PDB file of C-alpha atoms in Angstrom:
ATOM      1  CA  MET A   1     328.369 117.448   7.995  1.00  0.00           C
ATOM      2  CA  GLY A   2     330.581 118.804   5.253  1.00  0.00           C
ATOM      3  CA  SER A   3     331.043 122.577   3.957  1.00  0.00           C
ATOM      4  CA  GLY A   4     328.529 121.543   1.266  1.00  0.00           C
ATOM      5  CA  ASN A   5     325.600 122.205   3.775  1.00  0.00           C
ATOM      6  CA  LYS A   6     326.866 125.772   4.563  1.00  0.00           C
ATOM      7  CA  GLY A   7     324.063 128.042   3.987  1.00  0.00           C
ATOM      8  CA  LEU A   8     321.587 125.245   4.387  1.00  0.00           C
ATOM      9  CA  TYR A   9     319.968 127.408   6.925  1.00  0.00           C
ATOM     10  CA  SER A  10     320.309 130.765   5.665  1.00  0.00           C
ATOM     11  CA  GLY A  11     317.485 132.933   6.471  1.00  0.00           C
ATOM     12  CA  ALA A  12     316.006 130.403   8.745  1.00  0.00           C
ATOM     13  CA  TYR A  13     315.580 132.703  11.409  1.00  0.00           C
ATOM     14  CA  THR A  14     312.026 134.237  11.368  1.00  0.00           C
ATOM     15  CA  GLY A  15     312.543 137.621  12.912  1.00  0.00           C
ATOM     16  CA  SER A  16     314.934 139.541  14.743  1.00  0.00           C
ATOM     17  CA  VAL A  17     314.913 142.673  17.127  1.00  0.00           C
ATOM     18  CA  PRO A  18     318.056 144.032  18.554  1.00  0.00           C
ATOM     19  CA  GLY A  19     319.426 141.751  20.758  1.00  0.00           C
ATOM     20  CA  SER A  20     316.927 138.841  20.129  1.00  0.00           C
ATOM     21  CA  VAL A  21     316.853 136.160  17.463  1.00  0.00           C
ATOM     22  CA  TYR A  22     313.594 134.280  17.045  1.00  0.00           C
ATOM     23  CA  TYR A  23     313.490 130.541  15.336  1.00  0.00           C
ATOM     24  CA  MET A  24     309.819 130.209  16.128  1.00  0.00           C
ATOM     25  CA  LYS A  25     307.007 130.695  13.884  1.00  0.00           C
ATOM     26  CA  SER A  26     305.326 134.162  14.589  1.00  0.00           C
ATOM     27  CA  SER A  27     302.385 132.463  15.042  1.00  0.00           C
ATOM     28  CA  ASP A  28     303.519 130.228  18.210  1.00  0.00           C
ATOM     29  CA  VAL A  29     302.100 131.349  21.325  1.00  0.00           C
ATOM     30  CA  PHE A  30     305.332 130.911  23.412  1.00  0.00           C
ATOM     31  CA  ARG A  31     306.964 133.099  20.904  1.00  0.00           C
ATOM     32  CA  GLN A  32     304.316 135.656  21.374  1.00  0.00           C
ATOM     33  CA  TYR A  33     304.524 135.795  25.125  1.00  0.00           C
ATOM     34  CA  ILE A  34     308.157 135.621  25.402  1.00  0.00           C
ATOM     35  CA  GLN A  35     308.693 138.497  23.070  1.00  0.00           C
ATOM     36  CA  LYS A  36     307.147 140.695  25.639  1.00  0.00           C
ATOM     37  CA  ARG A  37     309.907 140.105  28.340  1.00  0.00           C
ATOM     38  CA  LEU A  38     311.293 142.972  29.684  1.00  0.00           C
ATOM     39  CA  ASP A  39     314.801 142.014  30.245  1.00  0.00           C
ATOM     40  CA  LYS A  40     315.904 141.881  26.435  1.00  0.00           C
ATOM     41  CA  ASP A  41     319.476 142.465  26.131  1.00  0.00           C
ATOM     42  CA  ALA A  42     320.001 141.122  29.471  1.00  0.00           C
ATOM     43  CA  ASN A  43     323.822 141.759  30.454  1.00  0.00           C
ATOM     44  CA  GLY A  44     324.419 142.109  26.670  1.00  0.00           C
ATOM     45  CA  PHE A  45     323.615 139.014  25.660  1.00  0.00           C
ATOM     46  CA  VAL A  46     322.033 138.034  22.539  1.00  0.00           C
ATOM     47  CA  ASP A  47     318.525 136.070  23.004  1.00  0.00           C
ATOM     48  CA  VAL A  48     317.783 133.026  20.925  1.00  0.00           C
ATOM     49  CA  ILE A  49     314.042 132.173  21.262  1.00  0.00           C
ATOM     50  CA  ALA A  50     313.595 128.620  20.334  1.00  0.00           C
ATOM     51  CA  HIS A  51     312.020 125.292  21.126  1.00  0.00           C
ATOM     52  CA  GLY A  52     314.558 123.043  22.699  1.00  0.00           C
ATOM     53  CA  THR A  53     315.480 119.954  24.446  1.00  0.00           C
ATOM     54  CA  LYS A  54     318.688 118.802  26.217  1.00  0.00           C
ATOM     55  CA  SER A  55     320.732 118.457  22.981  1.00  0.00           C
ATOM     56  CA  SER A  56     318.877 120.443  20.469  1.00  0.00           C
ATOM     57  CA  ILE A  57     316.751 123.188  19.209  1.00  0.00           C
ATOM     58  CA  GLU A  58     314.007 123.513  16.942  1.00  0.00           C
ATOM     59  CA  ILE A  59     314.161 125.824  13.838  1.00  0.00           C
ATOM     60  CA  GLN A  60     311.900 126.878  10.623  1.00  0.00           C
ATOM     61  CA  SER A  61     313.808 126.249   7.591  1.00  0.00           C
ATOM     62  CA  GLY A  62     312.353 126.391   4.076  1.00  0.00           C
ATOM     63  CA  GLY A  63     308.990 126.165   5.281  1.00  0.00           C
ATOM     64  CA  LYS A  64     309.862 123.229   7.397  1.00  0.00           C
ATOM     65  CA  THR A  65     310.448 122.583  11.123  1.00  0.00           C
ATOM     66  CA  ILE A  66     313.793 120.897  11.832  1.00  0.00           C
ATOM     67  CA  VAL A  67     315.546 119.824  14.845  1.00  0.00           C
ATOM     68  CA  ILE A  68     319.228 120.687  14.938  1.00  0.00           C
ATOM     69  CA  ASN A  69     322.198 119.739  17.121  1.00  0.00           C
ATOM     70  CA  HIS A  70     324.700 122.248  18.720  1.00  0.00           C
ATOM     71  CA  ARG A  71     326.881 121.964  15.654  1.00  0.00           C
ATOM     72  CA  ASN A  72     324.695 122.894  13.289  1.00  0.00           C
ATOM     73  CA  ALA A  73     323.301 125.526  15.562  1.00  0.00           C
ATOM     74  CA  ALA A  74     326.881 126.953  15.699  1.00  0.00           C
ATOM     75  CA  ARG A  75     327.147 127.053  12.085  1.00  0.00           C
ATOM     76  CA  LEU A  76     323.786 128.909  11.748  1.00  0.00           C
ATOM     77  CA  PHE A  77     324.503 131.557  14.576  1.00  0.00           C
ATOM     78  CA  LYS A  78     327.897 132.067  12.816  1.00  0.00           C
ATOM     79  CA  ASP A  79     326.100 133.276   9.750  1.00  0.00           C
ATOM     80  CA  ASN A  80     323.944 135.549  11.662  1.00  0.00           C
ATOM     81  CA  PRO A  81     325.800 138.883  11.572  1.00  0.00           C
ATOM     82  CA  ALA A  82     323.505 140.091  14.686  1.00  0.00           C
ATOM     83  CA  MET A  83     325.367 136.859  16.866  1.00  0.00           C
ATOM     84  CA  LYS A  84     328.781 137.046  15.523  1.00  0.00           C
ATOM     85  CA  GLY A  85     331.181 136.916  18.695  1.00  0.00           C
ATOM     86  CA  LYS A  86     328.345 137.612  21.307  1.00  0.00           C
ATOM     87  CA  SER A  87     327.241 136.045  24.309  1.00  0.00           C
ATOM     88  CA  ILE A  88     324.091 133.981  23.883  1.00  0.00           C
ATOM     89  CA  ARG A  89     321.070 133.485  26.052  1.00  0.00           C
ATOM     90  CA  LEU A  90     318.964 130.525  25.174  1.00  0.00           C
ATOM     91  CA  LEU A  91     315.490 131.072  25.861  1.00  0.00           C
ATOM     92  CA  ALA A  92     314.837 127.547  24.618  1.00  0.00           C
ATOM     93  CA  CYS A  93     313.922 124.799  27.213  1.00  0.00           C
ATOM     94  CA  GLU A  94     316.184 122.499  28.974  1.00  0.00           C
ATOM     95  CA  THR A  95     319.212 123.575  26.566  1.00  0.00           C
ATOM     96  CA  GLY A  96     321.290 124.189  29.658  1.00  0.00           C
ATOM     97  CA  ASN A  97     320.228 120.888  31.756  1.00  0.00           C
ATOM     98  CA  ASN A  98     323.755 119.625  32.645  1.00  0.00           C
ATOM     99  CA  HIS A  99     327.218 120.078  31.192  1.00  0.00           C
ATOM    100  CA  GLN A 100     326.852 117.766  28.379  1.00  0.00           C
ATOM    101  CA  ALA A 101     323.976 119.620  27.206  1.00  0.00           C
ATOM    102  CA  PHE A 102     323.256 121.367  23.846  1.00  0.00           C
ATOM    103  CA  ALA A 103     324.635 124.923  25.850  1.00  0.00           C
ATOM    104  CA  GLN A 104     328.131 123.693  26.776  1.00  0.00           C
ATOM    105  CA  ASN A 105     328.588 122.198  23.495  1.00  0.00           C
ATOM    106  CA  LEU A 106     327.568 125.415  21.784  1.00  0.00           C
ATOM    107  CA  ALA A 107     329.786 127.402  24.195  1.00  0.00           C
ATOM    108  CA  ASN A 108     332.600 125.307  23.097  1.00  0.00           C
ATOM    109  CA  LYS A 109     331.852 125.462  19.337  1.00  0.00           C
ATOM    110  CA  LEU A 110     331.410 128.912  19.131  1.00  0.00           C
ATOM    111  CA  ASN A 111     333.765 130.014  21.918  1.00  0.00           C
ATOM    112  CA  VAL A 112     331.250 132.229  23.383  1.00  0.00           C
ATOM    113  CA  VAL A 113     329.408 132.349  26.867  1.00  0.00           C
ATOM    114  CA  VAL A 114     325.940 130.626  26.638  1.00  0.00           C
ATOM    115  CA  GLU A 115     323.374 130.999  29.381  1.00  0.00           C
ATOM    116  CA  ALA A 116     320.464 128.467  29.087  1.00  0.00           C
ATOM    117  CA  PRO A 117     317.833 126.910  31.321  1.00  0.00           C
ATOM    118  CA  THR A 118     318.079 123.942  33.379  1.00  0.00           C
ATOM    119  CA  LYS A 119     314.501 122.978  32.861  1.00  0.00           C
ATOM    120  CA  LEU A 120     311.333 123.866  30.971  1.00  0.00           C
ATOM    121  CA  VAL A 121     310.964 127.993  30.374  1.00  0.00           C
ATOM    122  CA  TRP A 122     307.162 128.384  31.031  1.00  0.00           C
ATOM    123  CA  ALA A 123     305.903 132.080  29.721  1.00  0.00           C
ATOM    124  CA  SER A 124     302.788 134.091  30.443  1.00  0.00           C
ATOM    125  CA  PRO A 125     300.935 136.733  28.253  1.00  0.00           C
ATOM    126  CA  ASP A 126     302.502 139.635  29.674  1.00  0.00           C
ATOM    127  CA  GLY A 127     305.941 138.530  29.102  1.00  0.00           C
ATOM    128  CA  SER A 128     306.823 137.094  32.335  1.00  0.00           C
ATOM    129  CA  TYR A 129     308.474 133.853  32.656  1.00  0.00           C
ATOM    130  CA  PHE A 130     310.317 131.078  34.850  1.00  0.00           C
ATOM    131  CA  VAL A 131     312.048 128.005  34.749  1.00  0.00           C
ATOM    132  CA  ALA A 132     310.551 124.709  36.066  1.00  0.00           C
ATOM    133  CA  GLY A 133     310.123 121.096  35.483  1.00  0.00           C
ATOM    134  CA  GLY A 134     306.895 119.867  34.333  1.00  0.00           C
ATOM    135  CA  LYS A 135     304.632 116.983  35.392  1.00  0.00           C
ATOM    136  CA  MET A 136     302.014 115.047  33.423  1.00  0.00           C
ATOM    137  CA  ILE A 137     298.536 115.231  34.859  1.00  0.00           C
ATOM    138  CA  HIS A 138     295.843 113.233  32.984  1.00  0.00           C
ATOM    139  CA  GLY A 139     298.401 113.560  29.997  1.00  0.00           C
ATOM    140  CA  ARG A 140     298.599 117.265  30.188  1.00  0.00           C
ATOM    141  CA  LEU A 141     301.782 119.209  31.087  1.00  0.00           C
ATOM    142  CA  ARG A 142     301.546 121.068  34.161  1.00  0.00           C
ATOM    143  CA  PRO A 143     304.377 123.259  35.797  1.00  0.00           C
ATOM    144  CA  ASN A 144     306.009 121.647  38.934  1.00  0.00           C
ATOM    145  CA  MET A 145     306.744 124.362  41.081  1.00  0.00           C
ATOM    146  CA  ASN A 146     308.280 122.195  43.491  1.00  0.00           C
ATOM    147  CA  ASP A 147     311.134 121.357  40.828  1.00  0.00           C
ATOM    148  CA  ARG A 148     312.394 124.879  39.988  1.00  0.00           C
ATOM    149  CA  GLY A 149     315.387 125.317  37.632  1.00  0.00           C
ATOM    150  CA  LYS A 150     317.532 128.437  36.712  1.00  0.00           C
ATOM    151  CA  PHE A 151     319.560 129.983  33.916  1.00  0.00           C
ATOM    152  CA  VAL A 152     323.051 128.904  34.055  1.00  0.00           C
ATOM    153  CA  LYS A 153     326.309 130.335  32.113  1.00  0.00           C
ATOM    154  CA  TYR A 154     328.363 127.850  30.188  1.00  0.00           C
ATOM    155  CA  TYR A 155     331.695 128.935  29.215  1.00  0.00           C
ATOM    156  CA  PRO A 156     333.878 127.801  26.552  1.00  0.00           C
ATOM    157  CA  GLY A 157     335.822 124.500  27.474  1.00  0.00           C
ATOM    158  CA  GLY A 158     333.603 124.438  30.687  1.00  0.00           C
ATOM    159  CA  LYS A 159     335.817 126.665  32.690  1.00  0.00           C
ATOM    160  CA  LYS A 160     334.599 130.184  33.763  1.00  0.00           C
ATOM    161  CA  LYS A 161     337.220 132.875  32.833  1.00  0.00           C
TER     162      LYS A 161
ATOM    163  CA  MET B   1     293.382 112.038  41.893  1.00  0.00           C
ATOM    164  CA  SER B   2     291.819 115.048  40.288  1.00  0.00           C
ATOM    165  CA  GLU B   3     294.377 118.130  40.411  1.00  0.00           C
ATOM    166  CA  MET B   4     292.803 121.115  39.119  1.00  0.00           C
ATOM    167  CA  ILE B   5     294.894 124.261  38.020  1.00  0.00           C
ATOM    168  CA  LEU B   6     293.234 127.556  38.961  1.00  0.00           C
ATOM    169  CA  CYS B   7     294.026 130.873  36.957  1.00  0.00           C
ATOM    170  CA  GLU B   8     296.031 132.815  39.203  1.00  0.00           C
ATOM    171  CA  LYS B   9     294.341 136.075  38.085  1.00  0.00           C
ATOM    172  CA  CYS B  10     290.636 135.141  38.330  1.00  0.00           C
ATOM    173  CA  GLY B  11     290.531 131.771  40.176  1.00  0.00           C
ATOM    174  CA  GLU B  12     288.839 130.123  37.064  1.00  0.00           C
ATOM    175  CA  GLN B  13     289.922 126.423  36.182  1.00  0.00           C
ATOM    176  CA  MET B  14     292.316 126.579  33.055  1.00  0.00           C
ATOM    177  CA  VAL B  15     292.149 124.161  30.330  1.00  0.00           C
ATOM    178  CA  SER B  16     294.995 122.866  28.053  1.00  0.00           C
ATOM    179  CA  ILE B  17     296.796 124.326  25.075  1.00  0.00           C
ATOM    180  CA  ASN B  18     298.742 121.894  22.774  1.00  0.00           C
ATOM    181  CA  LYS B  19     299.596 123.136  19.747  1.00  0.00           C
ATOM    182  CA  GLU B  20     302.728 121.532  17.743  1.00  0.00           C
ATOM    183  CA  HIS B  21     305.496 121.865  20.478  1.00  0.00           C
ATOM    184  CA  THR B  22     303.779 124.337  22.558  1.00  0.00           C
ATOM    185  CA  VAL B  23     301.839 123.233  25.403  1.00  0.00           C
ATOM    186  CA  GLY B  24     300.473 124.618  28.312  1.00  0.00           C
ATOM    187  CA  MET B  25     297.152 126.086  30.073  1.00  0.00           C
ATOM    188  CA  LEU B  26     294.811 128.830  29.146  1.00  0.00           C
ATOM    189  CA  CYS B  27     292.065 130.357  31.260  1.00  0.00           C
ATOM    190  CA  PRO B  28     288.869 130.380  29.443  1.00  0.00           C
ATOM    191  CA  LYS B  29     287.699 133.237  31.336  1.00  0.00           C
ATOM    192  CA  CYS B  30     290.346 136.068  31.251  1.00  0.00           C
ATOM    193  CA  GLY B  31     292.806 134.679  28.750  1.00  0.00           C
ATOM    194  CA  TRP B  32     295.741 134.247  31.060  1.00  0.00           C
ATOM    195  CA  SER B  33     297.879 131.413  30.239  1.00  0.00           C
ATOM    196  CA  LEU B  34     301.005 129.677  30.756  1.00  0.00           C
ATOM    197  CA  VAL B  35     302.836 128.024  28.059  1.00  0.00           C
ATOM    198  CA  THR B  36     306.176 126.195  27.484  1.00  0.00           C
ATOM    199  CA  SER B  37     308.063 123.647  25.026  1.00  0.00           C
ATOM    200  CA  TYR B  38     307.027 119.888  24.810  1.00  0.00           C
ATOM    201  CA  PHE B  39     308.580 117.009  22.759  1.00  0.00           C
ATOM    202  CA  ASP B  40     307.551 113.280  22.799  1.00  0.00           C
ATOM    203  CA  PRO B  41     310.256 111.439  24.663  1.00  0.00           C
ATOM    204  CA  ILE B  42     311.096 109.421  21.457  1.00  0.00           C
ATOM    205  CA  SER B  43     312.152 112.719  19.895  1.00  0.00           C
ATOM    206  CA  THR B  44     314.652 113.593  22.841  1.00  0.00           C
ATOM    207  CA  ASN B  45     316.103 110.190  23.037  1.00  0.00           C
ATOM    208  CA  ASP B  46     319.763 110.312  22.131  1.00  0.00           C
ATOM    209  CA  THR B  47     320.919 106.676  22.334  1.00  0.00           C
ATOM    210  CA  ASP B  48     322.452 105.084  19.535  1.00  0.00           C
ATOM    211  CA  TYR B  49     320.639 102.262  18.403  1.00  0.00           C
ATOM    212  CA  VAL B  50     321.722  99.432  16.335  1.00  0.00           C
ATOM    213  CA  ILE B  51     319.469  97.433  14.475  1.00  0.00           C
ATOM    214  CA  ALA B  52     320.638  93.861  13.026  1.00  0.00           C
ATOM    215  CA  ILE B  53     318.883  91.204  11.357  1.00  0.00           C
ATOM    216  CA  LYS B  54     319.034  87.590  12.492  1.00  0.00           C
ATOM    217  CA  PRO B  55     319.961  84.707  10.240  1.00  0.00           C
ATOM    218  CA  ASP B  56     317.727  82.620   8.482  1.00  0.00           C
ATOM    219  CA  ASN B  57     315.374  85.480   7.301  1.00  0.00           C
ATOM    220  CA  PRO B  58     313.838  84.688   3.797  1.00  0.00           C
ATOM    221  CA  VAL B  59     316.081  85.638   0.892  1.00  0.00           C
ATOM    222  CA  ILE B  60     313.451  86.974  -1.413  1.00  0.00           C
ATOM    223  CA  THR B  61     313.226  90.179  -3.420  1.00  0.00           C
ATOM    224  CA  GLY B  62     311.052  92.077  -1.279  1.00  0.00           C
ATOM    225  CA  ASN B  63     313.470  91.350   1.761  1.00  0.00           C
ATOM    226  CA  ILE B  64     316.543  92.309  -0.371  1.00  0.00           C
ATOM    227  CA  LYS B  65     315.093  95.452  -1.689  1.00  0.00           C
ATOM    228  CA  LEU B  66     314.134  96.356   1.736  1.00  0.00           C
ATOM    229  CA  ILE B  67     317.534  95.721   3.468  1.00  0.00           C
ATOM    230  CA  ALA B  68     319.176  97.414   0.525  1.00  0.00           C
ATOM    231  CA  ASP B  69     317.159 100.360   1.155  1.00  0.00           C
ATOM    232  CA  ILE B  70     317.558 100.431   4.955  1.00  0.00           C
ATOM    233  CA  ALA B  71     321.419  99.667   4.746  1.00  0.00           C
ATOM    234  CA  ASN B  72     321.842 101.934   2.018  1.00  0.00           C
ATOM    235  CA  VAL B  73     323.612  99.146   0.039  1.00  0.00           C
ATOM    236  CA  ASN B  74     322.964  97.821  -3.600  1.00  0.00           C
ATOM    237  CA  PHE B  75     320.602  94.791  -4.446  1.00  0.00           C
ATOM    238  CA  LEU B  76     323.474  92.204  -4.606  1.00  0.00           C
ATOM    239  CA  GLN B  77     325.307  93.297  -1.218  1.00  0.00           C
ATOM    240  CA  ALA B  78     321.881  93.126   0.488  1.00  0.00           C
ATOM    241  CA  LYS B  79     321.282  89.745  -1.024  1.00  0.00           C
ATOM    242  CA  LYS B  80     324.439  88.828   0.569  1.00  0.00           C
ATOM    243  CA  ILE B  81     323.696  90.290   3.911  1.00  0.00           C
ATOM    244  CA  LEU B  82     320.407  88.541   4.289  1.00  0.00           C
ATOM    245  CA  GLY B  83     322.030  84.999   3.067  1.00  0.00           C
ATOM    246  CA  SER B  84     325.054  85.413   5.487  1.00  0.00           C
ATOM    247  CA  GLY B  85     323.675  82.984   8.111  1.00  0.00           C
ATOM    248  CA  LYS B  86     324.665  85.122  11.071  1.00  0.00           C
ATOM    249  CA  ASP B  87     323.673  88.500  12.659  1.00  0.00           C
ATOM    250  CA  GLU B  88     324.005  91.369  10.390  1.00  0.00           C
ATOM    251  CA  ILE B  89     323.998  95.280  11.405  1.00  0.00           C
ATOM    252  CA  ILE B  90     321.970  96.909   8.868  1.00  0.00           C
ATOM    253  CA  TYR B  91     321.212 100.287  10.509  1.00  0.00           C
ATOM    254  CA  ARG B  92     322.830 102.446  13.139  1.00  0.00           C
ATOM    255  CA  ALA B  93     320.889 105.629  14.359  1.00  0.00           C
ATOM    256  CA  GLY B  94     323.377 108.606  13.613  1.00  0.00           C
ATOM    257  CA  ASN B  95     323.346 112.112  13.951  1.00  0.00           C
ATOM    258  CA  GLU B  96     322.008 113.369  10.697  1.00  0.00           C
ATOM    259  CA  SER B  97     322.554 116.891  10.631  1.00  0.00           C
ATOM    260  CA  ALA B  98     319.083 117.942   9.383  1.00  0.00           C
ATOM    261  CA  SER B  99     315.971 115.623   9.587  1.00  0.00           C
ATOM    262  CA  THR B 100     312.553 116.232  10.570  1.00  0.00           C
ATOM    263  CA  LEU B 101     312.721 112.995  12.517  1.00  0.00           C
ATOM    264  CA  HIS B 102     314.968 112.477  15.612  1.00  0.00           C
ATOM    265  CA  LYS B 103     317.462 109.471  15.322  1.00  0.00           C
ATOM    266  CA  ALA B 104     314.945 107.588  17.659  1.00  0.00           C
ATOM    267  CA  GLN B 105     312.271 108.142  15.610  1.00  0.00           C
ATOM    268  CA  ARG B 106     314.163 107.085  12.652  1.00  0.00           C
ATOM    269  CA  VAL B 107     315.050 103.822  14.382  1.00  0.00           C
ATOM    270  CA  GLN B 108     311.439 103.423  15.184  1.00  0.00           C
ATOM    271  CA  SER B 109     310.463 103.931  11.268  1.00  0.00           C
ATOM    272  CA  VAL B 110     313.197 101.523  10.051  1.00  0.00           C
ATOM    273  CA  ALA B 111     311.759  98.631  12.867  1.00  0.00           C
ATOM    274  CA  LYS B 112     308.157  99.568  11.619  1.00  0.00           C
ATOM    275  CA  ARG B 113     309.315  98.420   8.248  1.00  0.00           C
ATOM    276  CA  LEU B 114     311.180  95.414   9.125  1.00  0.00           C
ATOM    277  CA  LYS B 115     308.168  94.229  11.393  1.00  0.00           C
ATOM    278  CA  GLU B 116     305.714  94.862   8.343  1.00  0.00           C
ATOM    279  CA  ALA B 117     308.022  92.692   6.099  1.00  0.00           C
ATOM    280  CA  GLY B 118     308.226  89.876   8.873  1.00  0.00           C
ATOM    281  CA  ILE B 119     311.898  90.173   9.000  1.00  0.00           C
ATOM    282  CA  VAL B 120     313.377  88.847  12.429  1.00  0.00           C
ATOM    283  CA  PHE B 121     315.612  91.678  13.753  1.00  0.00           C
ATOM    284  CA  THR B 122     317.162  92.976  17.293  1.00  0.00           C
ATOM    285  CA  ILE B 123     317.542  96.359  18.326  1.00  0.00           C
ATOM    286  CA  THR B 124     320.537  96.999  20.894  1.00  0.00           C
ATOM    287  CA  PRO B 125     320.033  98.595  23.397  1.00  0.00           C
ATOM    288  CA  LYS B 126     316.704  97.734  24.437  1.00  0.00           C
ATOM    289  CA  PHE B 127     314.235  99.982  22.371  1.00  0.00           C
ATOM    290  CA  PRO B 128     311.590 101.582  24.763  1.00  0.00           C
ATOM    291  CA  PHE B 129     309.070 102.556  22.217  1.00  0.00           C
ATOM    292  CA  GLU B 130     306.512 100.827  20.161  1.00  0.00           C
ATOM    293  CA  PHE B 131     306.765 100.168  16.623  1.00  0.00           C
TER     294      PHE B 131
END
């Protein structure tokens, strides 16, 4: 993407509190739950709350829901003064699935540490959450407690400093 | 096999929540729930698919216009592609920076249009989704 698209996502984040940036609609149930979490500003990381996949996150922009890759996310985050140069924790499902996933690529682009979940993030009304895989049962997604995941830190270039 | 999920707070059977990309379970009795993100497999498929049309598709105006639109070429170029007598790549799934559709969904959309027009084509590698 050329520089002509710089600013495309300006104002895209739909709310922030110190140490947190939300890219979900305020009406999103996941957002409503996760924003009650007790570990905000964990280790000084900025929390990014968005729906995610192994290779992308979903954001709101201009009234539309769009999916962006790590390159565009890096540009978006660089434009956000609250995030400049800070380590990031992604509360976005599967973004830390492996070393080819979104989080590692984002760490490389931004030159900051990015912590991200290896599997789905499951949140509850009291703000508690855990990382685990999911299984479809009769077309409905359920947490698979036999497939627990965790948050992993990804470092620029893939190496721990 | 029926697998019920019971509410960890009150023991009631939980029901499904499914709103856009937020899915999970809700207890209809006490309101406790558990939610996560879910994307259809097609929206997370990162394979670089290539669509090629086969030789001998009819070189008619409707087909030419369709190929021109999909391949992002002009009418004359599209006519040449259609009449070349060999396999011609007309679409590669790229990483468009900002789109409401994921790249596999864009491939699916192109495939649907070609199929509706009766144009014979291939998708490489094998495309696992319906169109």
